[in-house]
Coordinates of C-alpha atoms (C1' of nucleotides) in Angstrom, one line a residue:
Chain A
X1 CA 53.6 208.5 75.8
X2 CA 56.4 206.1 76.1
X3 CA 56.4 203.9 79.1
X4 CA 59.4 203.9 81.4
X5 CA 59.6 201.6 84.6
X6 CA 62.0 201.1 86.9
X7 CA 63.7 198.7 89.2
X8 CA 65.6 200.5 91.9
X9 CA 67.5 198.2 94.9
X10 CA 69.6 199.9 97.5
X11 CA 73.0 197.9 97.6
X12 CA 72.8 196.4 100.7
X13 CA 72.8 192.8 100.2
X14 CA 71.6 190.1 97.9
X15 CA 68.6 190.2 95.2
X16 CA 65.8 189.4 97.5
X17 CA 62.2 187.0 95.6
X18 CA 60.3 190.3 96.8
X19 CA 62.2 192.5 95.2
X20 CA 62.9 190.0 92.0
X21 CA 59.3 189.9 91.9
X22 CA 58.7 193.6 91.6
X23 CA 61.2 193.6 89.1
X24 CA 59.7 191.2 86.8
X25 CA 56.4 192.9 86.9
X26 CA 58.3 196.5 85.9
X27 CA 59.7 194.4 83.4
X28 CA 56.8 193.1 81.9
X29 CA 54.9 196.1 82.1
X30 CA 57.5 197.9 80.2
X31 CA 57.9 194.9 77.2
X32 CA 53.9 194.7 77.5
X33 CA 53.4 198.4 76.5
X34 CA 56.5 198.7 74.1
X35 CA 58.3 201.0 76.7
X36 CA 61.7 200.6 78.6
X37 CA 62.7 198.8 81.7
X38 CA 65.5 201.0 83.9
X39 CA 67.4 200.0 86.6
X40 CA 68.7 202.3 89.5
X41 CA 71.2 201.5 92.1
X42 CA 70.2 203.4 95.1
X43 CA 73.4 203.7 97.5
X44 CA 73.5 207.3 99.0
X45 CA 73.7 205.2 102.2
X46 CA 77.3 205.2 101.7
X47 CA 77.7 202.8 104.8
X48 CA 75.6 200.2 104.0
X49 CA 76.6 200.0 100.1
X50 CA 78.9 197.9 98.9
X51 CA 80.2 196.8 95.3
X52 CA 79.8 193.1 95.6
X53 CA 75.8 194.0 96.7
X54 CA 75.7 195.6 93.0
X55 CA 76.6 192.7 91.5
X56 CA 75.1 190.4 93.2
X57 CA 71.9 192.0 92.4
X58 CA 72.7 192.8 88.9
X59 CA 73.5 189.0 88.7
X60 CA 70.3 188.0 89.6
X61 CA 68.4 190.2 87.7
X62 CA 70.2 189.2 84.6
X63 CA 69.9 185.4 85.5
X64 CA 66.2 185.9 85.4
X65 CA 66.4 187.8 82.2
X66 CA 65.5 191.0 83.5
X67 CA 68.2 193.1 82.7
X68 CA 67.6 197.0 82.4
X69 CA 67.3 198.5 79.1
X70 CA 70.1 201.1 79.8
X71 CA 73.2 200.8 82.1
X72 CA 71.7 201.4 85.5
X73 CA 72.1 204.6 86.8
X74 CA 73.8 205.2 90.1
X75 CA 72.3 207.4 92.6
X76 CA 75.1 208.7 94.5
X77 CA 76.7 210.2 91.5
X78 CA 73.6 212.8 91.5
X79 CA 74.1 214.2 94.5
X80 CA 74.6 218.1 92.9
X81 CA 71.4 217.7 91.2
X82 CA 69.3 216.3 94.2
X83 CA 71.0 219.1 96.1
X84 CA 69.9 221.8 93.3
X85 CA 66.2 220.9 93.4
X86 CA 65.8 220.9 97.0
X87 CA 66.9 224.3 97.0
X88 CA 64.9 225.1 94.1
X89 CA 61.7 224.2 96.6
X90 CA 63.4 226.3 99.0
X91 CA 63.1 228.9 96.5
X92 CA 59.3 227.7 95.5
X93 CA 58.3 228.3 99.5
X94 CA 57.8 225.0 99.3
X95 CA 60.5 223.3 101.7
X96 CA 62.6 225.4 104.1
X97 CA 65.7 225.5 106.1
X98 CA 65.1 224.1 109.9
X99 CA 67.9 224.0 112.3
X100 CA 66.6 221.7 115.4
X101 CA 69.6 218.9 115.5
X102 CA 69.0 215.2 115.3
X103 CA 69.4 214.9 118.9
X104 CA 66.8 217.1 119.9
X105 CA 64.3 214.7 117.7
X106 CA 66.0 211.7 119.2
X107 CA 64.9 212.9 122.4
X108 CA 61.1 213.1 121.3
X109 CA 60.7 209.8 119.8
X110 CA 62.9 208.5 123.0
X111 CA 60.4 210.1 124.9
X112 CA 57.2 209.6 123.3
X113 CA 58.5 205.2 123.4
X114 CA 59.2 205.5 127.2
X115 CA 55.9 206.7 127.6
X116 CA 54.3 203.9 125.1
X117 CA 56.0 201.3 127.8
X118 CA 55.1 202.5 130.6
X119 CA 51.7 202.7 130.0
X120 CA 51.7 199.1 128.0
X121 CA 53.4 198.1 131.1
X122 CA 51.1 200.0 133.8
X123 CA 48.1 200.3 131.8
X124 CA 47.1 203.8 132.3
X125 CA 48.8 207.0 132.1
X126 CA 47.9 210.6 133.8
X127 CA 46.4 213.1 131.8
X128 CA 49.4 215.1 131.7
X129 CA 51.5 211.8 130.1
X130 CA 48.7 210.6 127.6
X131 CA 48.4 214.4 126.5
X132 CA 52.3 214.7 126.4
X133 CA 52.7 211.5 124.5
X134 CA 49.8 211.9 121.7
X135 CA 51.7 215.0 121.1
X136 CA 54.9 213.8 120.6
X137 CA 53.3 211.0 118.5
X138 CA 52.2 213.6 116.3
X139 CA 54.4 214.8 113.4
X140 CA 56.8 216.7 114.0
X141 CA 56.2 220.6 113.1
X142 CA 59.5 222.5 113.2
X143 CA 59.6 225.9 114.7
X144 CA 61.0 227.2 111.6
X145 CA 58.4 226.6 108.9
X146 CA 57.6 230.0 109.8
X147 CA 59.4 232.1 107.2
X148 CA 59.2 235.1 109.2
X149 CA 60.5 233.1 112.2
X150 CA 65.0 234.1 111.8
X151 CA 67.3 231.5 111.5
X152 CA 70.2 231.2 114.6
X153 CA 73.6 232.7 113.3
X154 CA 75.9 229.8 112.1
X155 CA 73.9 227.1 113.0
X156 CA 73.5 223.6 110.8
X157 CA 70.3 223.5 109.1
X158 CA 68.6 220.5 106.8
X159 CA 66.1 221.3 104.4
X160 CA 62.4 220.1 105.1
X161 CA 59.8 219.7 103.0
X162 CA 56.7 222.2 103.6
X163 CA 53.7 220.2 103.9
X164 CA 50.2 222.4 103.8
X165 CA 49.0 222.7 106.8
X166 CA 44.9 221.9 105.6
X167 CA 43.4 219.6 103.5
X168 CA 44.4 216.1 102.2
X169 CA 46.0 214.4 99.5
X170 CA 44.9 211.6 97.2
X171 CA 46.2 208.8 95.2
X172 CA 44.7 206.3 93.0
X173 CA 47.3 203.3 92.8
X174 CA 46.9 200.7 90.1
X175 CA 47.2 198.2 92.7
X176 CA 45.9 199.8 96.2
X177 CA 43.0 202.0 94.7
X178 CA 42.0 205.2 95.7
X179 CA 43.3 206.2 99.4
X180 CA 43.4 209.7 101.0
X181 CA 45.4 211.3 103.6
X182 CA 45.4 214.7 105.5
X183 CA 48.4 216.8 105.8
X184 CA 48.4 217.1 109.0
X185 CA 49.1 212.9 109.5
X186 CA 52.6 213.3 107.6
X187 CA 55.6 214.5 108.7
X188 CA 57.6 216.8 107.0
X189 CA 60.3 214.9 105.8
X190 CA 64.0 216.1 105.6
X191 CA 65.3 216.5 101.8
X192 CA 69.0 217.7 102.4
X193 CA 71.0 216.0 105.7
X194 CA 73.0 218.7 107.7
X195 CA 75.8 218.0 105.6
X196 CA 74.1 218.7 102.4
X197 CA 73.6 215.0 101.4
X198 CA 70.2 214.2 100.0
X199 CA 68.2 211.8 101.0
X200 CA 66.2 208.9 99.9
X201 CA 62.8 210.4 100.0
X202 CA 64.3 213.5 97.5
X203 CA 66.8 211.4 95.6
X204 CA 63.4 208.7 94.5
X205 CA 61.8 211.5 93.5
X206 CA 63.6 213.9 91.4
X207 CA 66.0 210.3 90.0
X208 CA 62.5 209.4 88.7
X209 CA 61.6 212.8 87.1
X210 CA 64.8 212.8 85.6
X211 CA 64.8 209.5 83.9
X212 CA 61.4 210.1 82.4
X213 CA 59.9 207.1 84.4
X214 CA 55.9 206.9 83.9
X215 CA 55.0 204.4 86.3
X216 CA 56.8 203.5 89.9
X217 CA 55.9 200.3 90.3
X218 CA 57.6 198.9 94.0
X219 CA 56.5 197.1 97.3
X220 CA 53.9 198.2 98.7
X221 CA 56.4 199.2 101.7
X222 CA 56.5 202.1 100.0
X223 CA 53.3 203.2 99.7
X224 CA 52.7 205.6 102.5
X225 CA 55.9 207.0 101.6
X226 CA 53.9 207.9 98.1
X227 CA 52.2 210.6 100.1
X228 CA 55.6 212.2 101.5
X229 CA 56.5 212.4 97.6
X230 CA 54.3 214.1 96.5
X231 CA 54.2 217.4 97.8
X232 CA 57.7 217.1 95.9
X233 CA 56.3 216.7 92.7
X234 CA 53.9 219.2 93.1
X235 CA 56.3 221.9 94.5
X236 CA 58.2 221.5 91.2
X237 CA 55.1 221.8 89.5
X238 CA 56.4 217.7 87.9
X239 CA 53.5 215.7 86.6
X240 CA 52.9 212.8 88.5
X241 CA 54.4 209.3 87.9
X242 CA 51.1 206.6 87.7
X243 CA 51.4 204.3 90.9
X244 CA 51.3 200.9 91.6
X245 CA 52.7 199.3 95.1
X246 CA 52.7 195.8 94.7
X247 CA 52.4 193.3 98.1
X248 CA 55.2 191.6 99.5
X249 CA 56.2 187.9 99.7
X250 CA 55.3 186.2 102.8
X251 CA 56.8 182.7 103.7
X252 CA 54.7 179.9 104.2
X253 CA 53.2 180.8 107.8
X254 CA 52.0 184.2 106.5
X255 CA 54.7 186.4 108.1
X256 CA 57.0 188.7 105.6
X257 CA 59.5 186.5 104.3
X258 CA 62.5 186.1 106.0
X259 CA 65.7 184.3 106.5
X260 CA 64.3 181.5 108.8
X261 CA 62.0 180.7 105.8
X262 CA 64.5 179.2 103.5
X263 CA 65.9 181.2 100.6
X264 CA 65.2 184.9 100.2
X265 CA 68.0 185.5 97.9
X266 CA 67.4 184.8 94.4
X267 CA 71.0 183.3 94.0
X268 CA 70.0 180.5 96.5
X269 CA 67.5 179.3 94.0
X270 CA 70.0 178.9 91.4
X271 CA 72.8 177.6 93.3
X272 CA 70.8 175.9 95.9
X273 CA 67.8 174.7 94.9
X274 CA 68.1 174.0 91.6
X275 CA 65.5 176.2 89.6
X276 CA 65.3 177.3 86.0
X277 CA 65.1 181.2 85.7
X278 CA 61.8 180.8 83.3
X279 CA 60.5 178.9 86.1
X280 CA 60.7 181.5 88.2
X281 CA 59.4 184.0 86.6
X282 CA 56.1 182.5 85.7
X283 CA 56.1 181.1 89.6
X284 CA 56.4 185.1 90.1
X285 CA 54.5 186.1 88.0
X286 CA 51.3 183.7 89.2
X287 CA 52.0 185.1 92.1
X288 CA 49.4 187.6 93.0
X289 CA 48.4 188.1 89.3
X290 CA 46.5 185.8 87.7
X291 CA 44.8 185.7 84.0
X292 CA 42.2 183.5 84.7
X293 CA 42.6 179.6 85.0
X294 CA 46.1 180.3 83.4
X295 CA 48.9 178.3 85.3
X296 CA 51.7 178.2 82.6
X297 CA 52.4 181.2 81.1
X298 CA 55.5 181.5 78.9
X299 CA 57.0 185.1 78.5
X300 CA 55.4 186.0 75.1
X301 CA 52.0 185.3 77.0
X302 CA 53.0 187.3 79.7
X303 CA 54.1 190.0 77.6
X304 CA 50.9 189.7 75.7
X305 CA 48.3 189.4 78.8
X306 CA 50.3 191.4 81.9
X307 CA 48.4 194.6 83.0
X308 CA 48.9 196.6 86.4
X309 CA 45.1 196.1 87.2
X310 CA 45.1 192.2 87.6
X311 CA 47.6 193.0 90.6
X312 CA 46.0 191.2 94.3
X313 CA 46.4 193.6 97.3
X314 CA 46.8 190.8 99.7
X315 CA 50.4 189.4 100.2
X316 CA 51.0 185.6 98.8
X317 CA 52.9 183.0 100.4
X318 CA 55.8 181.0 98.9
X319 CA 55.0 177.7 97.9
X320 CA 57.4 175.5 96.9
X321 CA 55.8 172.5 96.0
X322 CA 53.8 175.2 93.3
X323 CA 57.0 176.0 92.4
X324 CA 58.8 172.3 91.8
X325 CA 55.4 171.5 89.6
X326 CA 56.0 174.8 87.4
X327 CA 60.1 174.0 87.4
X328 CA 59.0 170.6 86.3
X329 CA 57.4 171.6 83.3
X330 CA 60.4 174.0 82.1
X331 CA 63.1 171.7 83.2
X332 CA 60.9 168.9 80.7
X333 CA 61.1 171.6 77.7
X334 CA 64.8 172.6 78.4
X335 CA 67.7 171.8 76.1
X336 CA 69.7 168.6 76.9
X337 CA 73.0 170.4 77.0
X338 CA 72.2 173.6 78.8
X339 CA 70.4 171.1 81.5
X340 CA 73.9 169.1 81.8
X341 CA 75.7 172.2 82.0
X342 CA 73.6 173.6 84.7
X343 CA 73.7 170.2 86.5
X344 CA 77.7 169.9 86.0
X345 CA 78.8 173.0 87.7
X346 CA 76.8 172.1 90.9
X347 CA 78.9 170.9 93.7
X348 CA 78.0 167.2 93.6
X349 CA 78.6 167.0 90.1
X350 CA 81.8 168.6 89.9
X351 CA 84.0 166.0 91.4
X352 CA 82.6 163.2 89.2
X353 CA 84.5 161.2 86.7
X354 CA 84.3 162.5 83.0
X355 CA 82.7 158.9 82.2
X356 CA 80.0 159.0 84.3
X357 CA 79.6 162.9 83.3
X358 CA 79.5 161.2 80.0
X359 CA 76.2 158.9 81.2
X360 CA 74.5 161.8 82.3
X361 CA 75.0 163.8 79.3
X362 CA 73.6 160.9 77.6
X363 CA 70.5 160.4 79.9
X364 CA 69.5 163.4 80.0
X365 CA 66.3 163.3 77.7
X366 CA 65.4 160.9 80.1
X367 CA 66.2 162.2 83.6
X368 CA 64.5 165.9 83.0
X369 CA 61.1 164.3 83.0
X370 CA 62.0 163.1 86.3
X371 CA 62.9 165.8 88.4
X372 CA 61.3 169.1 89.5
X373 CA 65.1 170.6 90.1
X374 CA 68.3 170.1 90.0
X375 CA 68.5 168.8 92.7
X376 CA 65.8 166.4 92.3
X377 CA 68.1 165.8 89.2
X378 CA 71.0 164.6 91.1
X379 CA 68.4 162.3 93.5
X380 CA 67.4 161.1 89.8
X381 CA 70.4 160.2 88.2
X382 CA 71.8 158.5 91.3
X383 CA 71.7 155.0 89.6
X384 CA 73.9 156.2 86.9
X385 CA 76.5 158.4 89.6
X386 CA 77.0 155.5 92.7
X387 CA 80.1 153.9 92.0
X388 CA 80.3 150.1 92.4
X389 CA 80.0 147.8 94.5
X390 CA 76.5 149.0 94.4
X391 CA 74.7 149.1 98.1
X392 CA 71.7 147.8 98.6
X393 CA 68.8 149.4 100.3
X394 CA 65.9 148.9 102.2
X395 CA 63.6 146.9 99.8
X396 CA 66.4 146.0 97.0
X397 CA 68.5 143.9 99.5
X398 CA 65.0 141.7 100.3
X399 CA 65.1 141.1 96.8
X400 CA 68.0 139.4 96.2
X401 CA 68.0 136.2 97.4
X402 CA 69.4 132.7 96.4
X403 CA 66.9 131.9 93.8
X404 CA 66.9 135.4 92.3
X405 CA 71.1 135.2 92.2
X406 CA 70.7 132.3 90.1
X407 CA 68.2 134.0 88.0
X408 CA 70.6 136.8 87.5
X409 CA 73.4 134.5 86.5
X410 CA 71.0 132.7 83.7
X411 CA 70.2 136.0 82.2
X412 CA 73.8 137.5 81.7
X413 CA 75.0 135.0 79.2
X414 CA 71.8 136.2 77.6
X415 CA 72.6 140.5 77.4
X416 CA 76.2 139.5 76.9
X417 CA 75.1 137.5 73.8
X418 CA 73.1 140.7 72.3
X419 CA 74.2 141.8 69.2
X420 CA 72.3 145.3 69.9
X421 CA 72.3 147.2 73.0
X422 CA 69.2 149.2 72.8
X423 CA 66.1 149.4 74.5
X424 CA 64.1 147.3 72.9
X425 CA 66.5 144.5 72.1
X426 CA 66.6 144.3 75.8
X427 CA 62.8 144.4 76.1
X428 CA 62.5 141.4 73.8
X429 CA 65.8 138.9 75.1
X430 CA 64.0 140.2 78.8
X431 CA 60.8 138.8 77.5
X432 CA 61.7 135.9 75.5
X433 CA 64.2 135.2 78.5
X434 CA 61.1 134.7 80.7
X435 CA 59.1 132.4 78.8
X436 CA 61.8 130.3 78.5
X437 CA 61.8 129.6 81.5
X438 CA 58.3 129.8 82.3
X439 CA 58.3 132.9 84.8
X440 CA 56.5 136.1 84.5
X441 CA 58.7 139.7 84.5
X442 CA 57.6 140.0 88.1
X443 CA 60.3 137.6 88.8
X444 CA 63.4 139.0 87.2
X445 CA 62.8 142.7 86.9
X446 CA 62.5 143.5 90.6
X447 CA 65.6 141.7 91.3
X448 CA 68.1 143.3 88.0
X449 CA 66.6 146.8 89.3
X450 CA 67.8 146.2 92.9
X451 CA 71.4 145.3 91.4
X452 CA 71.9 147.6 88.9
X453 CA 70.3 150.7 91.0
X454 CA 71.0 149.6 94.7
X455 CA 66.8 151.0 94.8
X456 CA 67.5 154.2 93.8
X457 CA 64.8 155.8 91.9
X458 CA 65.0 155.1 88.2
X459 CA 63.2 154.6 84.5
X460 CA 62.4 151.4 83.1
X461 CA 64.6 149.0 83.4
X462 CA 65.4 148.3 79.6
X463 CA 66.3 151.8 79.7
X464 CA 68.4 151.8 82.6
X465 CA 70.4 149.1 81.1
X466 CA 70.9 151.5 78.2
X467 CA 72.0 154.1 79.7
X468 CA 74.7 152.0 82.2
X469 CA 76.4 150.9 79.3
X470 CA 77.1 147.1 78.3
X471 CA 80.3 147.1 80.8
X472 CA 78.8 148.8 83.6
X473 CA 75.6 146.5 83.7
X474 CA 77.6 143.8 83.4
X475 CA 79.6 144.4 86.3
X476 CA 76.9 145.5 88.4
X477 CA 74.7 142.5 87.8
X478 CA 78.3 139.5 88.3
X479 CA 78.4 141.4 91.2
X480 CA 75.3 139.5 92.8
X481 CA 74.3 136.8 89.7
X482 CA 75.4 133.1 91.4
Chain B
rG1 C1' 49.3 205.3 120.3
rG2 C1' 48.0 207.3 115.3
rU3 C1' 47.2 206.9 109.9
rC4 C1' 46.5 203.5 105.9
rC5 C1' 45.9 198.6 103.7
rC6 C1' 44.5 193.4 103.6
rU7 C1' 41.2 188.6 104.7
rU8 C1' 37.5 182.8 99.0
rC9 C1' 39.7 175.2 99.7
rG10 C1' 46.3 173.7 103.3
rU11 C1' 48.7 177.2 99.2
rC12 C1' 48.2 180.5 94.6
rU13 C1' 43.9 182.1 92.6
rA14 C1' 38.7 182.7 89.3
rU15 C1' 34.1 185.2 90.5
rC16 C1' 33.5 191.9 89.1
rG17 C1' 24.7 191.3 93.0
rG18 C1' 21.7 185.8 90.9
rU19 C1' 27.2 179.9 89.7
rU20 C1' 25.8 172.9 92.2
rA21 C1' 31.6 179.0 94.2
rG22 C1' 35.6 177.1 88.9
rG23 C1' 41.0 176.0 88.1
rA24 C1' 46.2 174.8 89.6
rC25 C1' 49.6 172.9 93.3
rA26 C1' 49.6 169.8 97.5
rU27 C1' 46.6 165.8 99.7
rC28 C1' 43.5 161.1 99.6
rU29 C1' 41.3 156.7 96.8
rG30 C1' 41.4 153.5 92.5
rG31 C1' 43.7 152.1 87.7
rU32 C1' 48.4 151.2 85.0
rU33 C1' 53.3 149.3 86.5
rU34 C1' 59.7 145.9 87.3
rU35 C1' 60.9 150.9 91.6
rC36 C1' 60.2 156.2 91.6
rA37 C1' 58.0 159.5 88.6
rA38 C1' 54.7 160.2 84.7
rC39 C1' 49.8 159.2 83.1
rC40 C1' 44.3 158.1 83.6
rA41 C1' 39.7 158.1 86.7
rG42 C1' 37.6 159.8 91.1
rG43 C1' 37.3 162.1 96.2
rA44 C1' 37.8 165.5 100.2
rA45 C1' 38.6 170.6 100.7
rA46 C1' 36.9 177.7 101.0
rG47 C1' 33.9 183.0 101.2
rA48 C1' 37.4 185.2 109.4
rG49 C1' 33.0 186.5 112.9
rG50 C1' 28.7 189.7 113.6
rG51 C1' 25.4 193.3 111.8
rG52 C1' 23.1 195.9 107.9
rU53 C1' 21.5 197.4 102.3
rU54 C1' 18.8 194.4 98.7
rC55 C1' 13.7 190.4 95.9
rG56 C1' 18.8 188.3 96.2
rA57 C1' 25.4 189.1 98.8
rC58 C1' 31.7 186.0 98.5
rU59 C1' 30.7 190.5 95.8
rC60 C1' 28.2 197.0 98.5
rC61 C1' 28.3 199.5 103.8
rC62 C1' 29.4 199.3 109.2
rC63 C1' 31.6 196.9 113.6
rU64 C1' 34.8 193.1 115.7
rA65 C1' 38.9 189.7 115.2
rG66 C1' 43.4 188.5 112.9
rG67 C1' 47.5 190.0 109.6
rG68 C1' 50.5 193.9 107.3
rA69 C1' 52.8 198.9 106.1
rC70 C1' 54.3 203.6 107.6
rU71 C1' 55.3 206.7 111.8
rG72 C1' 64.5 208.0 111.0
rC73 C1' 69.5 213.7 109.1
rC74 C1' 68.0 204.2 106.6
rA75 C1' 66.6 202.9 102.0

RNA sequence: GGUCCCUUCGUCUAUCGGUUAGGACAUCUGGUUUUCAACCAGGAAAGAGGGGUUCGACUCCCCUAGGGACUGCCA
């Protein structure tokens, strides 16, 4: 049997980590066992959907690479065939038509909250209330699941799901285990709204039959809602999809990741932050899977080792510092150019003049050992960006003193008179320089830093001399050399 | 309120009844050094609490505490 997975947003917004994370793990379950990876846009909510959610999701997911195998498949475009098994169930005795309006069920969950307050609030409740309330706390039962019970003339009716009214169901999820539940605890869900419109619970279901997916693999959100499924599958007499409901993110005080965290959207740590796409999904990946004392895992070995079973239960926390280490090593293997361009088109780049584009460009072998992002990037390359007169900071200005001017001004003869500018023609006039004179490096090479990178972080300072350029250094070192 | 799930260093995790409880990130100390980083050496750091079962429990069972999910004519 071919294995099928599925990624399945509704348009609502952007590409949340969470849901990037689930994903990647459909993803890689799909590529592990030589199956297909399907994507599924889930917008019956016609209010909430929009286009630019679409592709700002489907931009995400192909930034990380994790683009479906097919052209996804839009859910509200099935509505006919949603529609046509739900009265197929009604014809199977296993759903039905029910008539009691949304208002009248507003009024019992209204109900059974007021009474929820007022005995949070008072403590106690009679024994009429509590009886009253644990009632209307139950699920709700319609009237009409009798068949023999007639419909009212003319009246609106959705269609309900029949659940049994004994005995319980189980599952056995890759990732939760083996869990039961009774009938009697689940509600009997509505399939088809009042105005014929399927719903979420029915569209999942029978979307998922229809594309021939194997293995549902989603947060674990959704995993109660498993049992609510079911009874779909089983009415159509559908074999089963194989489960596996996967824990959600959780920022970095343990509470499900939200907004006041930081980034949720995957965008953000592209634009924002700065991160390599195969960063993030081995960050992803090693998050709540694990094959043993494995940190980096590049996607042929992910593809290689990644199995359902290896999947924690417990939600993980976001930690960035992990991730900056693991973007570190990727942003060290990347390619010079596709670095620069990534660095270029971020907003303090852009405005910079095509010469000192030109320095970076030219540093980059050297600066993407440095950082952990791009952003880090930008703090990085700094020394080569600042335009002159160079500031001094903190620690640099204390080292540029009288003595050390004069230094710098019996040096620059020196670099001017090189034949070669490279790194180790420097090294050696830097050295020879110094004994000359009788002084160690100590004396010198704290000083030409402070001028020619104001203290901002940089490599060695050969290097950096380099990669200024003979006119740049130049300037930057008359600027203070006396 | 009900049903269900979760809990190993600060964080991500290994362990699948017998280990000095391992690794990674972060952190600390020392080394190297012209800054930062890198690198090298080393350190500190964990089984939520309480009961069982067992010769033996992080591992199995129960209770408690804490966290989470669901309980919509939303998805």
């Amino acid at each position: 049997m071919t294995v099928v997975t599925r990624f399945a947003p509704s348009p609502t917004g952007y590409l949340h980590i969470g849901g990037a994370r689930t994903a990647l793990f459909s993803w890689l379950y799909a590529r592990a066992k030589g199956g297909k990876f399907l994507l599924r846009i889930e917008d019956t909510d016609k209010e909430r959907s929009t286009q630019a959610a679409i592709d700002a999701i489907q931009d995400g997911l192909n930034w990380l690479g994790l683009g479906g195998d097919e052209p996804p498949v839009l859910q509200s475009t099935r509505a006919d065939r949603h529609a046509e098994v739900a009265h197929a169930l009604v014809k199977r005795g296993a759903a039905y038509h029910c008539p009691v309006p949304a208002e009248d069920l507003q009024a019992r969950r209204d109900e059974a909250e007021a009474l929820q307050k007022k005995k949070s609030a008072e403590g106690s409740l009679s024994a009429g209330e509590q009886a009253r309330m644990e009632d209307l706390l139950k699920p709700f039962r319609s009237p009409w699941r009798d068949p023999a019970r007639p419909l009212p003339e003319g009246a609106p009716t959705v269609v309900r799901l029949r659940m049994p009214d004994t005995g319980e169901l189980t599952v056995s999820d890759n990732v939760q285990g083996t869990v039961s539940r009774s009938y009697a605890d689940l509600d009997e869900l509505i399939l088809l709204r009042s105005d014929g419109t399927p719903t979420y619970m029915l569209a999942v279901v029978v979307d998922d039959h229809d594309m021939g997916v194997t293995h549902v693999i989603r947060g674990d959100d959704h995993f109660l809602n498993t049992f609510r499924q079911l009874p779909i599958y089983i009415g159509m007499g559908w074999p089963r999809p194989d489960y596996a409901h996967v824990p959600l993110i959780h920022g970095p005080d343990g509470k499900k990741l939200s907004k006041r965290h930081g980034a949720t959207a995957v965008d953000e740590y592209r634009d924002i932050l700065g991160y390599l796409p195969e960063a993030m999904r081995n960050y992803l990946l090693r998050l709540g899977w694990s094959h043993g004392d494995d940190e980096i895992i590049p996607d042929e070995k992910a593809i290689e080792w990644f199995d359902l079973t290896g999947l924690n239960k417990a939600p993980a926390r976001l930690d960035f510092a992990k991730l900056d280490s693991v973007n570190k090593h990727y942003m060290a293997l990347a390619d010079d150019q596709r670095l620069f361009d990534l660095w270029v088109a971020r907003p303090e780049a852009k405005a910079l003049p095509d010469a000192i584009k030109t320095r970076i460009r030219d540093a980059m072998p050297h600066l993407k050992t440095r950082a952990a992002n791009l952003v880090q990037l930008s703090e990085q390359a700094r020394f080569l960006t600042d335009l002159k007169p160079i500031q001094l900071t903190g620690k640099a200005a204390d080292q540029v003193n009288e003595e050390a001017r004069g230094r710098l001004a019996a040096l620059l003869p020196h670099l001017e008179g090189l034949p070669e500018w490279s790194e180790p023609a420097i090294k050696e006039e830097l050295a020879q320089f110094c004994a000359r004179i009788g002084i160690g490096l100590g004396k010198i090479g704290p000083v030409l830093r402070a001028v020619l990178t104001g203290g901002a972080p940089a490599p060695d300072i050969s290097l950096v001399l380099v990669l200024l350029g003979r006119n740049e250094a130049f300037a930057r070192i008359r600027e203070y050399a006396r």
